[in-house]
Short mmCIF file of C-alpha atoms and ligand atoms in Angstrom, two decimals:
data_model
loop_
_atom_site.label_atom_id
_atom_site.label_comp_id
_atom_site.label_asym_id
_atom_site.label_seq_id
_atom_site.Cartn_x
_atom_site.Cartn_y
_atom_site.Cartn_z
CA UNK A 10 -54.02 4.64 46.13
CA UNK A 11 -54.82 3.06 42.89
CA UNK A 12 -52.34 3.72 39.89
CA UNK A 13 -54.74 4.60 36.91
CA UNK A 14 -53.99 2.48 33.47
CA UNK A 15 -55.36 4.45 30.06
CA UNK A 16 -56.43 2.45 27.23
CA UNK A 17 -53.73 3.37 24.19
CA UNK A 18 -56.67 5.68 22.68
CA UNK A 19 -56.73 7.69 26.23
CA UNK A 20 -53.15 6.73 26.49
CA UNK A 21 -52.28 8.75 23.17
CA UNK A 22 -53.93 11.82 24.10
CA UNK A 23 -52.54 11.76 27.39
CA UNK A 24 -48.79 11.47 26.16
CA UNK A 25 -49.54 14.61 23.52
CA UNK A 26 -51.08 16.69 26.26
CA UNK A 27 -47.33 15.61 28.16
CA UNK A 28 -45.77 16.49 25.06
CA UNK A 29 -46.77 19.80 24.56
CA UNK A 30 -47.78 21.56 28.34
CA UNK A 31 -45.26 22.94 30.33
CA UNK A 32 -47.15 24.44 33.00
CA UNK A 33 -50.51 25.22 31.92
CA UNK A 34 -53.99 25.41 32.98
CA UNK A 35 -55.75 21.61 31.56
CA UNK A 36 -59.42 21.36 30.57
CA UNK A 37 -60.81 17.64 30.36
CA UNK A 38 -64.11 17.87 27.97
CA UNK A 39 -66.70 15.74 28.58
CA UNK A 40 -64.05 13.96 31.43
CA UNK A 41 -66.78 11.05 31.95
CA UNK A 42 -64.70 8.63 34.34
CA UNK A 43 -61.46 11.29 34.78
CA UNK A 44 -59.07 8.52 33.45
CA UNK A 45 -57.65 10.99 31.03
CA UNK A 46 -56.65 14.12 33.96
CA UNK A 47 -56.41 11.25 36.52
CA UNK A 48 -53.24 10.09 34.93
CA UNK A 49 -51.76 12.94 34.13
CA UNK A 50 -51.46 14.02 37.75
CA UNK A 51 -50.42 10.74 38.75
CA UNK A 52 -47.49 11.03 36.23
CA UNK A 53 -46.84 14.50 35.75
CA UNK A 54 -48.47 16.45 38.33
CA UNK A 55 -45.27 19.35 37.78
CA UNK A 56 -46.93 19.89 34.59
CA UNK A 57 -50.18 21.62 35.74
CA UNK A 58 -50.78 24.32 37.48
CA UNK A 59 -54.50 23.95 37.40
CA UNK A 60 -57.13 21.14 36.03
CA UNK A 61 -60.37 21.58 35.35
CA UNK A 62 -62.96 18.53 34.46
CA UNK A 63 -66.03 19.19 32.54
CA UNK A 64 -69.12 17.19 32.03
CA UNK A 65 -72.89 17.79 30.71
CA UNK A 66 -74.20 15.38 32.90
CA UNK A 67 -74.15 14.43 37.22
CA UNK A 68 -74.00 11.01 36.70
CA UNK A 69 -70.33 11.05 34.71
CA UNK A 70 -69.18 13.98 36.97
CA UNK A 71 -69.71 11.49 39.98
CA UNK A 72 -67.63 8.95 38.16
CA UNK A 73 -65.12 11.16 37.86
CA UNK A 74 -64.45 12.52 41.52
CA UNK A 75 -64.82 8.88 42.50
CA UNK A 76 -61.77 7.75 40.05
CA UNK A 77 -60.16 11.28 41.73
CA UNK A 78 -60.55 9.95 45.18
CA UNK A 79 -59.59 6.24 44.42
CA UNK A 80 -56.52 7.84 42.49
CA UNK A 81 -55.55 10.34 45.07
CA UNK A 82 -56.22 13.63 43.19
CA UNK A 83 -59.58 14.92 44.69
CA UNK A 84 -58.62 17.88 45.26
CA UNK A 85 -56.16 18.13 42.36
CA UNK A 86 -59.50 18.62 39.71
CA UNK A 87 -62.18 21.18 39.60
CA UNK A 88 -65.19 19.80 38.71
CA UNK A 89 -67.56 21.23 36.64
CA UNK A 90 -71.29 20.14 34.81
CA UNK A 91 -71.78 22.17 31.90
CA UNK A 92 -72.22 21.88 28.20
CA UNK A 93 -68.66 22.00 26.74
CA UNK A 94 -66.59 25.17 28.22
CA UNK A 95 -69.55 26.63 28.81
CA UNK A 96 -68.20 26.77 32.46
CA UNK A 97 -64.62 27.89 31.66
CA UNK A 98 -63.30 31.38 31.29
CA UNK A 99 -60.49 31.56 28.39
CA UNK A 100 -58.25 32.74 31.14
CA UNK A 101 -58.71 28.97 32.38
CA UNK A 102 -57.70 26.94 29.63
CA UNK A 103 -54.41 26.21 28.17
CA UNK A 104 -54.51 22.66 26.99
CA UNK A 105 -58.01 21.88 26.05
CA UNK A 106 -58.37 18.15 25.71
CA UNK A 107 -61.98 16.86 23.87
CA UNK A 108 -61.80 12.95 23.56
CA UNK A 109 -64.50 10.19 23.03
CA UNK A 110 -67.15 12.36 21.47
CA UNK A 111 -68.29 12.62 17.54
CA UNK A 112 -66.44 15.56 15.51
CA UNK A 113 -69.87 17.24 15.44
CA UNK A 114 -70.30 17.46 19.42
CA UNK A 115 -66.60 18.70 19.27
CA UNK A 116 -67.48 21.16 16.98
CA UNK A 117 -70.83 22.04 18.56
CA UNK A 118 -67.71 22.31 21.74
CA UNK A 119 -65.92 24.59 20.46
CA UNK A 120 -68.66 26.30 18.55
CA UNK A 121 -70.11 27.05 21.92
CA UNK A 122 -67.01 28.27 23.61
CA UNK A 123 -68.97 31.74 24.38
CA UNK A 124 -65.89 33.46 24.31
CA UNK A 125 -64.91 36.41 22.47
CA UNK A 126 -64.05 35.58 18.78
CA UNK A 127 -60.33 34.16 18.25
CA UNK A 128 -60.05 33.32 21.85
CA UNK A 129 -58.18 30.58 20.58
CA UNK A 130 -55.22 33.17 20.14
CA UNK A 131 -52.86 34.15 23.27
CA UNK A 132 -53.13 37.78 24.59
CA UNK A 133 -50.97 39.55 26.98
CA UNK A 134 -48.91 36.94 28.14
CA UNK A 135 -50.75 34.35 27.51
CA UNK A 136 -49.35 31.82 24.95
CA UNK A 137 -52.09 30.35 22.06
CA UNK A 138 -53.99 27.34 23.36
CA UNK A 139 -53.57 23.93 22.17
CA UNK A 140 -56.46 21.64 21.48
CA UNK A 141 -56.17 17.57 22.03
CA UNK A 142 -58.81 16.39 19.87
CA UNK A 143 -59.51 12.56 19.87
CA UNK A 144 -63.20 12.55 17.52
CA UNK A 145 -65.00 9.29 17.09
CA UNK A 146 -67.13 9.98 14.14
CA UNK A 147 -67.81 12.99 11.33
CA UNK A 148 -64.14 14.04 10.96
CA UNK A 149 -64.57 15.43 7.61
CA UNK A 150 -66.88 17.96 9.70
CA UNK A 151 -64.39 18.52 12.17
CA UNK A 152 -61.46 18.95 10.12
CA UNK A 153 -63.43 21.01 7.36
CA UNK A 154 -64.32 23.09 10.60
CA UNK A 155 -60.86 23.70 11.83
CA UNK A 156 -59.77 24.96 8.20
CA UNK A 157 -62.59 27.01 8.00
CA UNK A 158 -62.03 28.80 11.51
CA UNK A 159 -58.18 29.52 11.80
CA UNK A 160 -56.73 26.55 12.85
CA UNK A 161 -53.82 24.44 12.18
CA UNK A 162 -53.82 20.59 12.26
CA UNK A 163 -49.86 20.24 13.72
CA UNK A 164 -49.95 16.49 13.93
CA UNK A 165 -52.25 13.28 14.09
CA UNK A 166 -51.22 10.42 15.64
CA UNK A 167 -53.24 6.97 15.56
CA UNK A 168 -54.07 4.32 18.17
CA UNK A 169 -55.15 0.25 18.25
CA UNK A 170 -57.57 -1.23 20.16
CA UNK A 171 -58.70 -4.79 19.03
CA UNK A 172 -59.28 -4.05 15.74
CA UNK A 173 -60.48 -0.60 16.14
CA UNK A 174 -58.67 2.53 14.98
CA UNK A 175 -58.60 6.05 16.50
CA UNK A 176 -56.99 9.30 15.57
CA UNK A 177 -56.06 12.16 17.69
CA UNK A 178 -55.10 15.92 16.88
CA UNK A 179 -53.17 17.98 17.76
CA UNK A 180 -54.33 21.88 16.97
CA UNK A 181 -52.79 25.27 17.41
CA UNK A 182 -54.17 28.82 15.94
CA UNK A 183 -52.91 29.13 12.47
CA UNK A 184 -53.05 28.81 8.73
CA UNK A 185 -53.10 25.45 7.66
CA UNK A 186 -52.63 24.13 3.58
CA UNK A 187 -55.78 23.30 1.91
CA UNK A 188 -56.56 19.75 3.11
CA UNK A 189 -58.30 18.02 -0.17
CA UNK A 190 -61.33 15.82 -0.08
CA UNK A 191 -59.04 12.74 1.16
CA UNK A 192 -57.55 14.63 3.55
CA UNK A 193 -60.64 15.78 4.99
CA UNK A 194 -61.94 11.85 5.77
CA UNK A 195 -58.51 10.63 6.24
CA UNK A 196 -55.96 13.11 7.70
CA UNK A 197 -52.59 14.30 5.94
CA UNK A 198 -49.82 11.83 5.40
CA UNK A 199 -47.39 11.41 7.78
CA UNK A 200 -45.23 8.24 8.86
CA UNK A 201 -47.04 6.88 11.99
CA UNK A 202 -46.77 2.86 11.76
CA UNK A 203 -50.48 2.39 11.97
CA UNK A 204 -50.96 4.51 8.49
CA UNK A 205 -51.27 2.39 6.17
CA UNK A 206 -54.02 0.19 8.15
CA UNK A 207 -55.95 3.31 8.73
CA UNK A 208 -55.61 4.45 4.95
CA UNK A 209 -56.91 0.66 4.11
CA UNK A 210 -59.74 1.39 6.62
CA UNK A 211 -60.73 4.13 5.02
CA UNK A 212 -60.84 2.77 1.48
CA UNK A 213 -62.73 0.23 2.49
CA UNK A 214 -65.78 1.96 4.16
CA UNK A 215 -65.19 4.55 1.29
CA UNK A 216 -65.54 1.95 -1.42
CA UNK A 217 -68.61 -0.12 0.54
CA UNK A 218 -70.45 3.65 0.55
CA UNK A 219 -70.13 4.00 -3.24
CA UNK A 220 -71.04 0.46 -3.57
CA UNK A 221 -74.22 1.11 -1.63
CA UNK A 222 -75.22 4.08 -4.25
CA UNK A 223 -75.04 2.18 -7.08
CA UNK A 224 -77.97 0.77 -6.00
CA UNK A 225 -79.16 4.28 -5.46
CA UNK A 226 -81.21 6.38 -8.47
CA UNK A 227 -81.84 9.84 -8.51
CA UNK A 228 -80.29 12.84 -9.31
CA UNK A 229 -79.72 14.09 -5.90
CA UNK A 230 -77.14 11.36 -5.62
CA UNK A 231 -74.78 12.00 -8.15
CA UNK A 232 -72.95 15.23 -6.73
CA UNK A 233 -72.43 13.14 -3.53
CA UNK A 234 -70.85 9.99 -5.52
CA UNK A 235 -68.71 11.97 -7.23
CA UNK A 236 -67.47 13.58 -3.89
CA UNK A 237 -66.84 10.17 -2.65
CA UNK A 238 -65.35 9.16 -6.21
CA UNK A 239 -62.64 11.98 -5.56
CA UNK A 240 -62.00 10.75 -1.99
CA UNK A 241 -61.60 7.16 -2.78
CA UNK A 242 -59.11 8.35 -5.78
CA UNK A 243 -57.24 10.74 -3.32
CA UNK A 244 -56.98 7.62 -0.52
CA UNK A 245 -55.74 5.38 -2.73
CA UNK A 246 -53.15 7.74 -4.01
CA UNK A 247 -52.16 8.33 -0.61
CA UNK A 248 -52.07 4.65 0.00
CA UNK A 249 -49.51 4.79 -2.71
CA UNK A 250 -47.57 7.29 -1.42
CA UNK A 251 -47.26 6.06 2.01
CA UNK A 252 -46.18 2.51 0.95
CA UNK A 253 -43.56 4.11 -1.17
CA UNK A 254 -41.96 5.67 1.82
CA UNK A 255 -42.04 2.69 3.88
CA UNK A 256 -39.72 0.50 1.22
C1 LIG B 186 -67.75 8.53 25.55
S1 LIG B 186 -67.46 9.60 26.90
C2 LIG B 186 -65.76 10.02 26.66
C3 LIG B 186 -65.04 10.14 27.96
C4 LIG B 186 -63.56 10.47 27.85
N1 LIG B 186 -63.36 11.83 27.39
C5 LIG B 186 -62.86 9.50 26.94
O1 LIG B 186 -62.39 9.90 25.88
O2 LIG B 186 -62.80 8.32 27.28
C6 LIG B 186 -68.27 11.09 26.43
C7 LIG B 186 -68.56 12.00 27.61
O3 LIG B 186 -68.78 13.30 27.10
C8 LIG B 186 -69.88 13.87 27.76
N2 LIG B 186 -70.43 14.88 26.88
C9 LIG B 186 -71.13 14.71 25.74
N3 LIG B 186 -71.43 15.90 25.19
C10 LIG B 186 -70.91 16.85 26.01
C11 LIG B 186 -70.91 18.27 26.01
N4 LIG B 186 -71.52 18.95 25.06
N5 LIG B 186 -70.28 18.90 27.02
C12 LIG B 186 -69.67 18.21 28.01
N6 LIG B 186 -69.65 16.87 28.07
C13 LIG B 186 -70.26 16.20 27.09
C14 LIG B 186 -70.80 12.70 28.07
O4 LIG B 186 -71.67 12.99 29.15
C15 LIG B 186 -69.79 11.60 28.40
O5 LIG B 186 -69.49 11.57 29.76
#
């Protein structure tokens, strides 16, 4: 049997969906190779009382029952080609894990859901559902989207590889503060070690984009520099912040 290794931006998600299922129903999104509910039956199969692995396309879905096989858990993961949870009843999903893909496919995701409206809420017995989102692109669309539609960002935690940065969020149902323009690109401030970089990371594509319109005429342009004027100011504030905790 081979013992499945996650790379730490898989790895992340994988230890928040451990973190906060007991013994749900799990829904991989757009699964491509099953790495992501691979592991987590190698690990903590207790945990799950049913997975399901979703993909649009055959040729990922056949990537991901041969990981299953080579990993032991075939028969552990229901496999299923559809667009998003197209394919999954409400009933089905507990833990809803969406990794890899830009915030505007995850939003297009959840969008898409065809489920009655504020299925994200528990009925009956059924406890609220958590989302595992791990976006690669367009997360001031995706977090602007969660605010908007009654739910909570509960925590963001970040993750190295080489020199790249990824975030992943963790959602529940719920009211959620304002988040202001920084907030939106960047996330709220919290103490995870690999803050600061990503605030730095985020100045600096933040200041390169302003940079590039000041090249730019036209009045169409100003509304949208002055947007990015307020983010840059809010970053660096929170730059501020966060170093001040870490003396
Ligand atoms: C880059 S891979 C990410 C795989 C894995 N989740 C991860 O984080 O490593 C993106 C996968 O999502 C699938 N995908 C893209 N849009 C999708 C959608 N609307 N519904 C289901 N799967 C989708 C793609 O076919 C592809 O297999």
């Amino acid at each position: 049997m081979k013992q499945i290794h996650l790379s730490p931006r898989l790895q992340m998600a994988a230890d928040m969906v451990v973190q906060n299922e007991r013994h749900g129903w799990l829904v991989d999104v757009g699964t491509d190779h099953a790495y992501l509910p691979a592991w987590l039956l190698q690990t903590h199969r207790e945990q799950f009382a049913y997975v399901i692995a979703t993909d649009l396309r055959e040729g990922p879905l056949d990537r991901a029952r041969q990981t299953a096989r080579e990993a032991g858990c075939e028969g552990d993961i229901d496999f299923r080609l559809c667009d998003g949870l197209a394919a999954v009843d409400p009933r089905e999903a507990d833990v809803i894990v969406i990794a890899g893909m830009g915030g505007e496919t995850i939003v297009h995701i959840l969008e898409g859901a065809h489920w009655e409206p504020g299925w994200w809420r528990g009925k009956g017995t059924m406890e609220d559902k958590v989302l595992i989102l791990q976006p690669m692109s367009s997360m001031p669309e995706l977090r602007g989207w969660l605010q908007k539609n009654g739910f909570s960002i509960e925590e963001e935690r970040l993750a190295r590889e080489g020199d790249a940065l990824y975030t992943v969020l963790l959602v529940r149902p719920g009211e959620m503060a304002p988040l202001s323009p920084a907030e939106l690109w960047a996330g709220k401030n919290d103490r995870d070690p690999l803050r600061g970089a990503w605030l730095d990371m985020w100045i600096a594509r933040t200041g390169r984009a302003l940079e590039g319109m000041a090249k730019a005429q036209g009045r169409d342009v100003l509304p949208h520099k002055q947007e990015l004027e307020e983010v840059l100011s809010g970053l660096v504030d929170m730059k501020k912040e966060w170093t001040q905790w870490e003396q």
